[in-house]
């Protein structure tokens, strides 16, 4: 089972030699590998709905739950306690983006400008911002709209500073077309709702899959206009934000996203199904 796809440090050349009779890819790279030697891609019905097979060289194994199973932290780092008191109405809402900076496209920036322009006083915190010409381009776009002072740009964060950063935002704005997975889980764990735009491929629907699993499918929009509208509506609904801050962690714990036993059983069933297909193919050749 490959966990890297075409991301850095992968071992796809080893898999190309077909060291195992059944090979599959999962989780670390949400697009197709395009490789004949890899037989399956593990996914789920929300991330890859019916008809999405055409985007993959691999056959799809769809799990009956999100393809991710979440535990917040391993090791000595402890997540901060949730701040469940509602933000005072005189303090503006803070949006945030916790995903990788490279995922931020011109269309995403345009949507964020529309959101901030519709909710006066709000700010946007963006993490993982490098000292790079694209950083200057981002600032220039917001400056052209008179909103550069409403940006807060932070470097890549780890450990306690990362969790503290999430706890200080009210609404997470996902990127598109490449949406977030781990960062979506992290935000939901800290009581922060995530607004996303769902596309038609798995790489565009990871956040949609996770939001559906915790009962927040309404925060997944089908287009950019819907994405903007949902973010604005949520920012204006302070009681709902307070309720979500208080209950999202419990909702996650009660959802399939945190049910490691059921996840493992279903993943094993997927492995067995792939192996049965292999045996059936051998029998048909004899």
GROMACS .gro file of C-alpha atoms in nm:
model
  286
    1UNK     CA    1   0.000   0.000   0.000
    2UNK     CA    2   0.160   0.322  -0.121
    3UNK     CA    3   0.104   0.624   0.105
    4UNK     CA    4   0.289   0.889  -0.095
    5UNK     CA    5   0.178   0.890  -0.458
    6UNK     CA    6   0.377   1.155  -0.646
    7UNK     CA    7   0.461   1.356  -0.334
    8UNK     CA    8   0.820   1.405  -0.216
    9UNK     CA    9   1.019   1.101  -0.107
   10UNK     CA   10   0.789   0.850  -0.276
   11UNK     CA   11   0.888   0.495  -0.375
   12UNK     CA   12   0.678   0.462  -0.690
   13UNK     CA   13   0.974   0.323  -0.885
   14UNK     CA   14   0.979   0.028  -0.645
   15UNK     CA   15   0.606  -0.032  -0.696
   16UNK     CA   16   0.654  -0.009  -1.072
   17UNK     CA   17   0.850  -0.337  -1.045
   18UNK     CA   18   0.533  -0.500  -0.901
   19UNK     CA   19   0.688  -0.658  -0.590
   20UNK     CA   20   0.340  -0.755  -0.465
   21UNK     CA   21   0.062  -0.922  -0.667
   22UNK     CA   22  -0.192  -0.662  -0.547
   23UNK     CA   23  -0.085  -0.300  -0.500
   24UNK     CA   24  -0.284   0.006  -0.402
   25UNK     CA   25  -0.242   0.371  -0.311
   26UNK     CA   26  -0.411   0.553  -0.025
   27UNK     CA   27  -0.431   0.877   0.170
   28UNK     CA   28  -0.103   1.061   0.107
   29UNK     CA   29  -0.182   1.166  -0.252
   30UNK     CA   30  -0.542   1.212  -0.355
   31UNK     CA   31  -0.497   1.201  -0.730
   32UNK     CA   32  -0.428   0.902  -0.953
   33UNK     CA   33  -0.074   0.770  -0.977
   34UNK     CA   34  -0.138   0.692  -1.343
   35UNK     CA   35   0.055   0.367  -1.300
   36UNK     CA   36  -0.049   0.035  -1.449
   37UNK     CA   37   0.135  -0.144  -1.167
   38UNK     CA   38  -0.097   0.003  -0.900
   39UNK     CA   39  -0.428  -0.179  -0.903
   40UNK     CA   40  -0.646   0.012  -0.656
   41UNK     CA   41  -0.698   0.347  -0.490
   42UNK     CA   42  -0.861   0.353  -0.146
   43UNK     CA   43  -1.126   0.624  -0.118
   44UNK     CA   44  -1.484   0.671   0.003
   45UNK     CA   45  -1.826   0.746  -0.144
   46UNK     CA   46  -1.821   1.117  -0.057
   47UNK     CA   47  -1.471   1.186  -0.183
   48UNK     CA   48  -1.524   0.986  -0.501
   49UNK     CA   49  -1.896   0.961  -0.585
   50UNK     CA   50  -2.031   0.752  -0.868
   51UNK     CA   51  -1.881   0.849  -1.200
   52UNK     CA   52  -1.544   0.960  -1.064
   53UNK     CA   53  -1.380   0.638  -1.184
   54UNK     CA   54  -1.288   0.813  -1.508
   55UNK     CA   55  -1.031   1.026  -1.321
   56UNK     CA   56  -0.824   0.726  -1.209
   57UNK     CA   57  -0.598   0.468  -1.366
   58UNK     CA   58  -0.660   0.255  -1.056
   59UNK     CA   59  -0.984   0.080  -0.962
   60UNK     CA   60  -1.155   0.241  -0.662
   61UNK     CA   61  -1.209   0.073  -0.328
   62UNK     CA   62  -1.469   0.291  -0.157
   63UNK     CA   63  -1.493   0.266   0.220
   64UNK     CA   64  -1.836   0.322   0.379
   65UNK     CA   65  -1.691   0.609   0.586
   66UNK     CA   66  -1.426   0.878   0.531
   67UNK     CA   67  -1.095   0.734   0.414
   68UNK     CA   68  -0.926   0.911   0.706
   69UNK     CA   69  -0.926   0.800   1.068
   70UNK     CA   70  -0.835   1.078   1.307
   71UNK     CA   71  -0.657   1.108   1.639
   72UNK     CA   72  -0.557   1.465   1.727
   73UNK     CA   73  -0.200   1.431   1.856
   74UNK     CA   74   0.057   1.163   1.926
   75UNK     CA   75   0.330   1.232   2.178
   76UNK     CA   76   0.376   1.489   2.454
   77UNK     CA   77   0.196   1.781   2.284
   78UNK     CA   78  -0.147   1.841   2.430
   79UNK     CA   79  -0.424   2.026   2.246
   80UNK     CA   80  -0.537   2.339   2.427
   81UNK     CA   81  -0.873   2.341   2.594
   82UNK     CA   82  -1.164   2.467   2.390
   83UNK     CA   83  -1.274   2.826   2.445
   84UNK     CA   84  -1.650   2.779   2.442
   85UNK     CA   85  -1.755   3.126   2.549
   86UNK     CA   86  -1.909   3.315   2.254
   87UNK     CA   87  -1.701   3.595   2.104
   88UNK     CA   88  -1.844   3.932   2.215
   89UNK     CA   89  -2.053   4.092   1.939
   90UNK     CA   90  -1.826   4.398   1.928
   91UNK     CA   91  -1.523   4.185   1.835
   92UNK     CA   92  -1.516   4.093   1.463
   93UNK     CA   93  -1.499   3.735   1.347
   94UNK     CA   94  -1.156   3.602   1.250
   95UNK     CA   95  -1.130   3.377   0.945
   96UNK     CA   96  -0.832   3.150   0.897
   97UNK     CA   97  -0.667   2.922   0.646
   98UNK     CA   98  -0.453   2.644   0.793
   99UNK     CA   99  -0.370   2.451   0.475
  100UNK     CA  100  -0.049   2.467   0.272
  101UNK     CA  101   0.021   2.803   0.112
  102UNK     CA  102   0.086   2.641  -0.227
  103UNK     CA  103  -0.284   2.546  -0.242
  104UNK     CA  104  -0.398   2.910  -0.251
  105UNK     CA  105  -0.502   2.999  -0.605
  106UNK     CA  106  -0.610   3.327  -0.764
  107UNK     CA  107  -0.973   3.207  -0.749
  108UNK     CA  108  -0.940   3.136  -0.377
  109UNK     CA  109  -0.800   3.483  -0.312
  110UNK     CA  110  -1.086   3.637  -0.509
  111UNK     CA  111  -1.340   3.448  -0.298
  112UNK     CA  112  -1.171   3.555   0.026
  113UNK     CA  113  -1.177   3.921  -0.082
  114UNK     CA  114  -1.550   3.894  -0.149
  115UNK     CA  115  -1.607   3.739   0.195
  116UNK     CA  116  -1.409   4.002   0.387
  117UNK     CA  117  -1.573   4.277   0.183
  118UNK     CA  118  -1.918   4.156   0.289
  119UNK     CA  119  -1.848   4.121   0.663
  120UNK     CA  120  -1.698   4.449   0.791
  121UNK     CA  121  -1.411   4.431   1.038
  122UNK     CA  122  -1.333   4.065   0.985
  123UNK     CA  123  -0.973   3.954   0.948
  124UNK     CA  124  -0.804   3.661   0.776
  125UNK     CA  125  -0.516   3.466   0.927
  126UNK     CA  126  -0.310   3.258   0.682
  127UNK     CA  127  -0.037   3.019   0.797
  128UNK     CA  128   0.254   2.858   0.613
  129UNK     CA  129   0.331   3.179   0.423
  130UNK     CA  130   0.692   3.173   0.296
  131UNK     CA  131   0.915   3.465   0.201
  132UNK     CA  132   0.838   3.424  -0.167
  133UNK     CA  133   0.717   3.642  -0.455
  134UNK     CA  134   0.375   3.476  -0.425
  135UNK     CA  135   0.349   3.624  -0.076
  136UNK     CA  136   0.397   3.970  -0.226
  137UNK     CA  137   0.135   3.892  -0.492
  138UNK     CA  138  -0.112   3.790  -0.221
  139UNK     CA  139  -0.058   4.113  -0.028
  140UNK     CA  140  -0.087   4.316  -0.348
  141UNK     CA  141  -0.426   4.162  -0.431
  142UNK     CA  142  -0.566   4.254  -0.090
  143UNK     CA  143  -0.402   4.597  -0.099
  144UNK     CA  144  -0.572   4.670  -0.432
  145UNK     CA  145  -0.904   4.617  -0.251
  146UNK     CA  146  -0.802   4.822   0.050
  147UNK     CA  147  -0.785   4.514   0.271
  148UNK     CA  148  -0.413   4.450   0.328
  149UNK     CA  149  -0.441   4.557   0.693
  150UNK     CA  150  -0.696   4.281   0.748
  151UNK     CA  151  -0.444   4.010   0.663
  152UNK     CA  152  -0.236   3.826   0.923
  153UNK     CA  153   0.038   3.619   0.760
  154UNK     CA  154   0.220   3.361   0.970
  155UNK     CA  155   0.498   3.112   0.892
  156UNK     CA  156   0.458   2.737   0.914
  157UNK     CA  157   0.362   2.638   1.268
  158UNK     CA  158   0.406   2.317   1.466
  159UNK     CA  159   0.321   2.185   1.809
  160UNK     CA  160   0.146   2.402   2.064
  161UNK     CA  161   0.175   2.717   1.853
  162UNK     CA  162  -0.015   2.541   1.572
  163UNK     CA  163  -0.303   2.436   1.798
  164UNK     CA  164  -0.316   2.777   1.964
  165UNK     CA  165  -0.339   2.940   1.620
  166UNK     CA  166  -0.641   2.728   1.529
  167UNK     CA  167  -0.812   2.797   1.861
  168UNK     CA  168  -0.793   3.171   1.792
  169UNK     CA  169  -0.989   3.163   1.466
  170UNK     CA  170  -1.367   3.136   1.431
  171UNK     CA  171  -1.412   2.999   1.079
  172UNK     CA  172  -1.165   2.810   0.861
  173UNK     CA  173  -1.172   2.883   0.488
  174UNK     CA  174  -1.065   2.586   0.280
  175UNK     CA  175  -0.868   2.610  -0.042
  176UNK     CA  176  -0.983   2.482  -0.379
  177UNK     CA  177  -0.955   2.295  -0.605
  178UNK     CA  178  -0.708   2.114  -0.375
  179UNK     CA  179  -0.893   2.093  -0.044
  180UNK     CA  180  -0.769   2.012   0.305
  181UNK     CA  181  -0.783   1.682   0.494
  182UNK     CA  182  -0.567   1.674   0.809
  183UNK     CA  183  -0.607   2.047   0.865
  184UNK     CA  184  -0.984   2.008   0.826
  185UNK     CA  185  -0.983   1.749   1.103
  186UNK     CA  186  -0.761   1.966   1.322
  187UNK     CA  187  -0.993   2.265   1.287
  188UNK     CA  188  -1.306   2.063   1.359
  189UNK     CA  189  -1.134   1.914   1.664
  190UNK     CA  190  -1.076   2.265   1.797
  191UNK     CA  191  -1.441   2.361   1.742
  192UNK     CA  192  -1.374   2.561   1.426
  193UNK     CA  193  -1.617   2.501   1.136
  194UNK     CA  194  -1.467   2.470   0.789
  195UNK     CA  195  -1.623   2.612   0.472
  196UNK     CA  196  -1.523   2.428   0.154
  197UNK     CA  197  -1.604   2.406  -0.214
  198UNK     CA  198  -1.663   2.056  -0.348
  199UNK     CA  199  -1.544   1.961  -0.694
  200UNK     CA  200  -1.590   1.632  -0.877
  201UNK     CA  201  -1.262   1.452  -0.796
  202UNK     CA  202  -1.128   1.312  -0.472
  203UNK     CA  203  -0.858   1.579  -0.454
  204UNK     CA  204  -1.138   1.839  -0.454
  205UNK     CA  205  -1.364   1.664  -0.201
  206UNK     CA  206  -1.157   1.561   0.101
  207UNK     CA  207  -1.306   1.831   0.324
  208UNK     CA  208  -1.653   1.753   0.189
  209UNK     CA  209  -1.614   1.391   0.296
  210UNK     CA  210  -1.507   1.489   0.647
  211UNK     CA  211  -1.776   1.755   0.692
  212UNK     CA  212  -2.045   1.509   0.585
  213UNK     CA  213  -1.923   1.259   0.843
  214UNK     CA  214  -1.972   1.507   1.129
  215UNK     CA  215  -2.309   1.635   1.009
  216UNK     CA  216  -2.188   1.959   0.850
  217UNK     CA  217  -2.247   1.882   0.482
  218UNK     CA  218  -2.421   2.220   0.452
  219UNK     CA  219  -2.078   2.389   0.479
  220UNK     CA  220  -1.970   2.227   0.152
  221UNK     CA  221  -2.069   2.436  -0.149
  222UNK     CA  222  -2.099   2.326  -0.511
  223UNK     CA  223  -1.949   2.645  -0.655
  224UNK     CA  224  -1.755   2.956  -0.557
  225UNK     CA  225  -2.066   3.170  -0.508
  226UNK     CA  226  -2.202   2.913  -0.264
  227UNK     CA  227  -1.868   2.902  -0.084
  228UNK     CA  228  -1.873   3.279  -0.037
  229UNK     CA  229  -2.237   3.281   0.074
  230UNK     CA  230  -2.185   3.007   0.333
  231UNK     CA  231  -1.883   3.182   0.483
  232UNK     CA  232  -2.070   3.513   0.507
  233UNK     CA  233  -2.380   3.353   0.656
  234UNK     CA  234  -2.177   3.165   0.916
  235UNK     CA  235  -1.982   3.477   1.015
  236UNK     CA  236  -2.309   3.659   1.082
  237UNK     CA  237  -2.454   3.380   1.296
  238UNK     CA  238  -2.277   3.424   1.629
  239UNK     CA  239  -2.505   3.182   1.821
  240UNK     CA  240  -2.432   2.905   1.571
  241UNK     CA  241  -2.056   2.969   1.592
  242UNK     CA  242  -2.076   2.946   1.971
  243UNK     CA  243  -2.273   2.621   1.952
  244UNK     CA  244  -2.026   2.468   1.708
  245UNK     CA  245  -1.731   2.571   1.922
  246UNK     CA  246  -1.887   2.391   2.216
  247UNK     CA  247  -2.001   2.072   2.044
  248UNK     CA  248  -1.779   1.997   1.744
  249UNK     CA  249  -1.522   1.794   1.936
  250UNK     CA  250  -1.792   1.568   2.079
  251UNK     CA  251  -1.949   1.536   1.734
  252UNK     CA  252  -1.615   1.427   1.594
  253UNK     CA  253  -1.565   1.170   1.868
  254UNK     CA  254  -1.909   1.024   1.797
  255UNK     CA  255  -1.854   1.019   1.421
  256UNK     CA  256  -1.693   0.758   1.193
  257UNK     CA  257  -1.391   0.988   1.163
  258UNK     CA  258  -1.274   0.886   1.512
  259UNK     CA  259  -1.404   0.526   1.513
  260UNK     CA  260  -1.072   0.347   1.466
  261UNK     CA  261  -1.212  -0.003   1.521
  262UNK     CA  262  -1.481   0.029   1.253
  263UNK     CA  263  -1.236   0.201   1.021
  264UNK     CA  264  -0.985  -0.082   1.055
  265UNK     CA  265  -1.248  -0.351   0.992
  266UNK     CA  266  -1.372  -0.174   0.681
  267UNK     CA  267  -1.020  -0.116   0.548
  268UNK     CA  268  -0.938  -0.484   0.603
  269UNK     CA  269  -1.257  -0.578   0.416
  270UNK     CA  270  -1.132  -0.364   0.129
  271UNK     CA  271  -0.801  -0.550   0.129
  272UNK     CA  272  -0.983  -0.885   0.130
  273UNK     CA  273  -1.208  -0.777  -0.154
  274UNK     CA  274  -0.905  -0.682  -0.362
  275UNK     CA  275  -0.743  -1.018  -0.287
  276UNK     CA  276  -1.063  -1.206  -0.376
  277UNK     CA  277  -1.067  -1.022  -0.708
  278UNK     CA  278  -0.709  -1.134  -0.764
  279UNK     CA  279  -0.796  -1.499  -0.695
  280UNK     CA  280  -1.104  -1.479  -0.916
  281UNK     CA  281  -0.893  -1.345  -1.197
  282UNK     CA  282  -0.644  -1.630  -1.163
  283UNK     CA  283  -0.923  -1.889  -1.166
  284UNK     CA  284  -1.073  -1.741  -1.481
  285UNK     CA  285  -0.739  -1.784  -1.656
  286UNK     CA  286  -0.712  -2.159  -1.578
   0.00000   0.00000   0.00000
